[in-house]
Amino acid sequence: MKKLIAGAILLGASSMAFAQPGCGVGAMVWKGQSGIAPHVLAATTNGIFGNQTFGMTTGTLGCQTNESVQSMAMYMDSNIDKVARDMSRGSGENLETLAVLLGVDEADRGEFSRLLQDNFASVFPNADTTSDQAVDAIVTLLEKNERLSKYVA
């Protein structure tokens, strides 16, 4: 019986390992650490405490409630290097995709691209910048911009 329970726990933990912990207590405790072990521990912590749903509903525990920001964050998880390249140039398919995911109007896309290019060093301060850190920096930049803040409100 103990082996069956241990197997179920390991199976549950391994399936959670492939889900992005993103936010919640687990993500906050293990933030900034890379590799499979911190990822599994963050997902497992969130699974044990069941706090991620609460965080997403209330916008606490590091969770974003804005659906367009969540879409951008998921895109950044898979395309961070390409986004960084396009952002450094101020144009490109991946930067355009971010604008579309955030719902940035055509009329505001030039300013959006310029803002991100001009602040590239604050979005990507080093080569180890994670997608969560980059998304947080982008949201902060947009929130401070009078014309673009409506896209992350």
PDB file of C-alpha atoms in Angstrom:
ATOM      1  CA  MET A   1       0.000   0.000   0.000  1.00  0.00           C
ATOM      2  CA  LYS A   2       2.848   2.391   0.833  1.00  0.00           C
ATOM      3  CA  LYS A   3       4.403   1.754  -2.584  1.00  0.00           C
ATOM      4  CA  LEU A   4       1.084   2.520  -4.260  1.00  0.00           C
ATOM      5  CA  ILE A   5       0.741   5.816  -2.382  1.00  0.00           C
ATOM      6  CA  ALA A   6       4.380   6.762  -3.064  1.00  0.00           C
ATOM      7  CA  GLY A   7       3.878   5.925  -6.742  1.00  0.00           C
ATOM      8  CA  ALA A   8       0.752   8.094  -6.911  1.00  0.00           C
ATOM      9  CA  ILE A   9       2.591  11.003  -5.288  1.00  0.00           C
ATOM     10  CA  LEU A  10       5.528  10.683  -7.684  1.00  0.00           C
ATOM     11  CA  LEU A  11       3.219  10.432 -10.671  1.00  0.00           C
ATOM     12  CA  GLY A  12       1.317  13.522  -9.533  1.00  0.00           C
ATOM     13  CA  ALA A  13       4.536  15.445  -8.908  1.00  0.00           C
ATOM     14  CA  SER A  14       5.995  14.464 -12.263  1.00  0.00           C
ATOM     15  CA  SER A  15       2.863  15.527 -14.130  1.00  0.00           C
ATOM     16  CA  MET A  16       2.915  18.863 -12.313  1.00  0.00           C
ATOM     17  CA  ALA A  17       6.550  19.314 -13.307  1.00  0.00           C
ATOM     18  CA  PHE A  18       5.594  19.936 -16.914  1.00  0.00           C
ATOM     19  CA  ALA A  19       3.032  22.598 -16.016  1.00  0.00           C
ATOM     20  CA  GLN A  20       4.416  26.095 -15.635  1.00  0.00           C
ATOM     21  CA  PRO A  21       4.060  27.019 -11.949  1.00  0.00           C
ATOM     22  CA  GLY A  22       3.940  30.693 -13.011  1.00  0.00           C
ATOM     23  CA  CYS A  23       2.535  32.069  -9.796  1.00  0.00           C
ATOM     24  CA  GLY A  24       1.497  30.987  -6.326  1.00  0.00           C
ATOM     25  CA  VAL A  25       3.505  30.343  -3.194  1.00  0.00           C
ATOM     26  CA  GLY A  26       5.644  27.708  -4.956  1.00  0.00           C
ATOM     27  CA  ALA A  27       6.645  30.090  -7.712  1.00  0.00           C
ATOM     28  CA  MET A  28       7.436  32.796  -5.154  1.00  0.00           C
ATOM     29  CA  VAL A  29       9.539  30.508  -2.938  1.00  0.00           C
ATOM     30  CA  TRP A  30      11.548  29.072  -5.844  1.00  0.00           C
ATOM     31  CA  LYS A  31      11.668  32.268  -7.947  1.00  0.00           C
ATOM     32  CA  GLY A  32      14.902  32.963  -9.772  1.00  0.00           C
ATOM     33  CA  GLN A  33      16.124  29.375  -9.642  1.00  0.00           C
ATOM     34  CA  SER A  34      16.459  27.404 -12.837  1.00  0.00           C
ATOM     35  CA  GLY A  35      16.453  23.728 -13.608  1.00  0.00           C
ATOM     36  CA  ILE A  36      14.037  20.864 -13.225  1.00  0.00           C
ATOM     37  CA  ALA A  37      14.274  20.478  -9.435  1.00  0.00           C
ATOM     38  CA  PRO A  38      13.106  24.025  -8.501  1.00  0.00           C
ATOM     39  CA  HIS A  39      10.444  23.799 -11.214  1.00  0.00           C
ATOM     40  CA  VAL A  40       9.111  20.506  -9.793  1.00  0.00           C
ATOM     41  CA  LEU A  41       9.281  21.853  -6.246  1.00  0.00           C
ATOM     42  CA  ALA A  42       7.408  25.042  -7.218  1.00  0.00           C
ATOM     43  CA  ALA A  43       4.681  23.077  -9.015  1.00  0.00           C
ATOM     44  CA  THR A  44       4.461  20.574  -6.155  1.00  0.00           C
ATOM     45  CA  THR A  45       4.245  23.341  -3.545  1.00  0.00           C
ATOM     46  CA  ASN A  46       1.426  24.962  -5.492  1.00  0.00           C
ATOM     47  CA  GLY A  47      -0.313  21.605  -5.858  1.00  0.00           C
ATOM     48  CA  ILE A  48      -0.050  20.776  -2.161  1.00  0.00           C
ATOM     49  CA  PHE A  49      -1.339  24.132  -0.956  1.00  0.00           C
ATOM     50  CA  GLY A  50      -3.838  24.637  -3.780  1.00  0.00           C
ATOM     51  CA  ASN A  51      -3.106  28.360  -3.742  1.00  0.00           C
ATOM     52  CA  GLN A  52      -2.564  29.025  -7.437  1.00  0.00           C
ATOM     53  CA  THR A  53      -6.291  29.162  -8.232  1.00  0.00           C
ATOM     54  CA  PHE A  54      -6.821  31.602  -5.374  1.00  0.00           C
ATOM     55  CA  GLY A  55      -3.943  33.753  -6.643  1.00  0.00           C
ATOM     56  CA  MET A  56      -5.253  33.806 -10.206  1.00  0.00           C
ATOM     57  CA  THR A  57      -8.759  34.690  -9.047  1.00  0.00           C
ATOM     58  CA  THR A  58      -7.649  37.495  -6.751  1.00  0.00           C
ATOM     59  CA  GLY A  59      -4.552  38.682  -8.600  1.00  0.00           C
ATOM     60  CA  THR A  60      -2.333  37.938  -5.579  1.00  0.00           C
ATOM     61  CA  LEU A  61       0.647  35.611  -5.024  1.00  0.00           C
ATOM     62  CA  GLY A  62       2.366  36.918  -8.143  1.00  0.00           C
ATOM     63  CA  CYS A  63      -0.536  35.964 -10.432  1.00  0.00           C
ATOM     64  CA  GLN A  64      -1.715  38.200 -13.244  1.00  0.00           C
ATOM     65  CA  THR A  65      -5.468  38.467 -13.749  1.00  0.00           C
ATOM     66  CA  ASN A  66      -5.274  40.260 -17.104  1.00  0.00           C
ATOM     67  CA  GLU A  67      -5.895  37.584 -19.768  1.00  0.00           C
ATOM     68  CA  SER A  68      -3.866  39.370 -22.427  1.00  0.00           C
ATOM     69  CA  VAL A  69      -0.882  39.606 -20.054  1.00  0.00           C
ATOM     70  CA  GLN A  70      -1.274  35.894 -19.293  1.00  0.00           C
ATOM     71  CA  SER A  71      -1.246  35.163 -23.034  1.00  0.00           C
ATOM     72  CA  MET A  72       1.894  37.254 -23.445  1.00  0.00           C
ATOM     73  CA  ALA A  73       3.529  35.418 -20.524  1.00  0.00           C
ATOM     74  CA  MET A  74       2.791  32.017 -22.064  1.00  0.00           C
ATOM     75  CA  TYR A  75       4.190  33.182 -25.402  1.00  0.00           C
ATOM     76  CA  MET A  76       7.311  34.560 -23.691  1.00  0.00           C
ATOM     77  CA  ASP A  77       7.917  31.197 -21.972  1.00  0.00           C
ATOM     78  CA  SER A  78       8.478  29.553 -25.340  1.00  0.00           C
ATOM     79  CA  ASN A  79       9.942  32.431 -27.337  1.00  0.00           C
ATOM     80  CA  ILE A  80      12.005  34.560 -24.956  1.00  0.00           C
ATOM     81  CA  ASP A  81      15.164  34.513 -27.098  1.00  0.00           C
ATOM     82  CA  LYS A  82      13.308  35.475 -30.257  1.00  0.00           C
ATOM     83  CA  VAL A  83      11.402  38.221 -28.442  1.00  0.00           C
ATOM     84  CA  ALA A  84      14.663  39.574 -27.011  1.00  0.00           C
ATOM     85  CA  ARG A  85      16.224  39.666 -30.479  1.00  0.00           C
ATOM     86  CA  ASP A  86      13.247  41.495 -31.994  1.00  0.00           C
ATOM     87  CA  MET A  87      12.991  43.863 -29.036  1.00  0.00           C
ATOM     88  CA  SER A  88      16.646  44.836 -29.373  1.00  0.00           C
ATOM     89  CA  ARG A  89      15.983  45.731 -33.022  1.00  0.00           C
ATOM     90  CA  GLY A  90      12.647  47.436 -32.338  1.00  0.00           C
ATOM     91  CA  SER A  91      10.777  45.321 -34.875  1.00  0.00           C
ATOM     92  CA  GLY A  92      10.042  41.783 -35.901  1.00  0.00           C
ATOM     93  CA  GLU A  93       7.466  39.048 -35.947  1.00  0.00           C
ATOM     94  CA  ASN A  94       7.796  38.191 -32.254  1.00  0.00           C
ATOM     95  CA  LEU A  95       7.493  41.789 -31.094  1.00  0.00           C
ATOM     96  CA  GLU A  96       4.433  42.127 -33.329  1.00  0.00           C
ATOM     97  CA  THR A  97       3.000  38.983 -31.731  1.00  0.00           C
ATOM     98  CA  LEU A  98       3.382  40.529 -28.258  1.00  0.00           C
ATOM     99  CA  ALA A  99       1.491  43.594 -29.460  1.00  0.00           C
ATOM    100  CA  VAL A 100      -1.301  41.435 -30.876  1.00  0.00           C
ATOM    101  CA  LEU A 101      -1.549  39.321 -27.701  1.00  0.00           C
ATOM    102  CA  LEU A 102      -1.835  42.482 -25.608  1.00  0.00           C
ATOM    103  CA  GLY A 103      -4.423  43.938 -27.978  1.00  0.00           C
ATOM    104  CA  VAL A 104      -2.284  46.960 -28.867  1.00  0.00           C
ATOM    105  CA  ASP A 105      -4.037  49.005 -31.553  1.00  0.00           C
ATOM    106  CA  GLU A 106      -2.276  49.474 -34.890  1.00  0.00           C
ATOM    107  CA  ALA A 107      -1.944  53.198 -34.134  1.00  0.00           C
ATOM    108  CA  ASP A 108      -0.028  52.451 -30.905  1.00  0.00           C
ATOM    109  CA  ARG A 109       2.277  49.697 -32.171  1.00  0.00           C
ATOM    110  CA  GLY A 110       5.069  52.056 -33.199  1.00  0.00           C
ATOM    111  CA  GLU A 111       5.193  53.571 -29.723  1.00  0.00           C
ATOM    112  CA  PHE A 112       4.944  50.079 -28.192  1.00  0.00           C
ATOM    113  CA  SER A 113       7.961  48.876 -30.205  1.00  0.00           C
ATOM    114  CA  ARG A 114       9.989  52.032 -29.477  1.00  0.00           C
ATOM    115  CA  LEU A 115       9.248  51.836 -25.757  1.00  0.00           C
ATOM    116  CA  LEU A 116      10.425  48.242 -25.555  1.00  0.00           C
ATOM    117  CA  GLN A 117      13.490  48.851 -27.708  1.00  0.00           C
ATOM    118  CA  ASP A 118      14.473  51.951 -25.711  1.00  0.00           C
ATOM    119  CA  ASN A 119      14.114  49.985 -22.463  1.00  0.00           C
ATOM    120  CA  PHE A 120      15.623  46.720 -23.650  1.00  0.00           C
ATOM    121  CA  ALA A 121      18.282  46.808 -20.895  1.00  0.00           C
ATOM    122  CA  SER A 122      15.637  47.059 -18.171  1.00  0.00           C
ATOM    123  CA  VAL A 123      13.543  44.223 -19.637  1.00  0.00           C
ATOM    124  CA  PHE A 124      16.585  41.985 -20.200  1.00  0.00           C
ATOM    125  CA  PRO A 125      19.235  43.189 -17.706  1.00  0.00           C
ATOM    126  CA  ASN A 126      21.326  40.043 -18.206  1.00  0.00           C
ATOM    127  CA  ALA A 127      21.473  36.797 -20.159  1.00  0.00           C
ATOM    128  CA  ASP A 128      19.800  34.889 -17.316  1.00  0.00           C
ATOM    129  CA  THR A 129      16.615  36.959 -17.349  1.00  0.00           C
ATOM    130  CA  THR A 130      13.616  34.645 -17.069  1.00  0.00           C
ATOM    131  CA  SER A 131      10.416  35.076 -19.022  1.00  0.00           C
ATOM    132  CA  ASP A 132       8.561  35.957 -15.805  1.00  0.00           C
ATOM    133  CA  GLN A 133      11.059  38.728 -15.068  1.00  0.00           C
ATOM    134  CA  ALA A 134      10.814  40.046 -18.622  1.00  0.00           C
ATOM    135  CA  VAL A 135       6.999  40.009 -18.537  1.00  0.00           C
ATOM    136  CA  ASP A 136       6.990  41.858 -15.203  1.00  0.00           C
ATOM    137  CA  ALA A 137       9.358  44.479 -16.625  1.00  0.00           C
ATOM    138  CA  ILE A 138       7.244  44.914 -19.770  1.00  0.00           C
ATOM    139  CA  VAL A 139       4.052  45.293 -17.729  1.00  0.00           C
ATOM    140  CA  THR A 140       5.758  47.874 -15.490  1.00  0.00           C
ATOM    141  CA  LEU A 141       6.931  49.865 -18.523  1.00  0.00           C
ATOM    142  CA  LEU A 142       3.485  49.814 -20.081  1.00  0.00           C
ATOM    143  CA  GLU A 143       1.793  50.788 -16.801  1.00  0.00           C
ATOM    144  CA  LYS A 144       4.017  53.881 -16.586  1.00  0.00           C
ATOM    145  CA  ASN A 145       3.276  54.939 -20.171  1.00  0.00           C
ATOM    146  CA  GLU A 146       0.224  57.188 -20.385  1.00  0.00           C
ATOM    147  CA  ARG A 147      -0.770  56.032 -23.856  1.00  0.00           C
ATOM    148  CA  LEU A 148      -0.004  52.310 -23.481  1.00  0.00           C
ATOM    149  CA  SER A 149      -1.127  51.654 -19.902  1.00  0.00           C
ATOM    150  CA  LYS A 150      -4.649  50.750 -21.056  1.00  0.00           C
ATOM    151  CA  TYR A 151      -3.313  47.493 -22.533  1.00  0.00           C
ATOM    152  CA  VAL A 152      -2.244  46.090 -19.154  1.00  0.00           C
ATOM    153  CA  ALA A 153      -4.974  47.575 -16.953  1.00  0.00           C
TER     154      ALA A 153
END
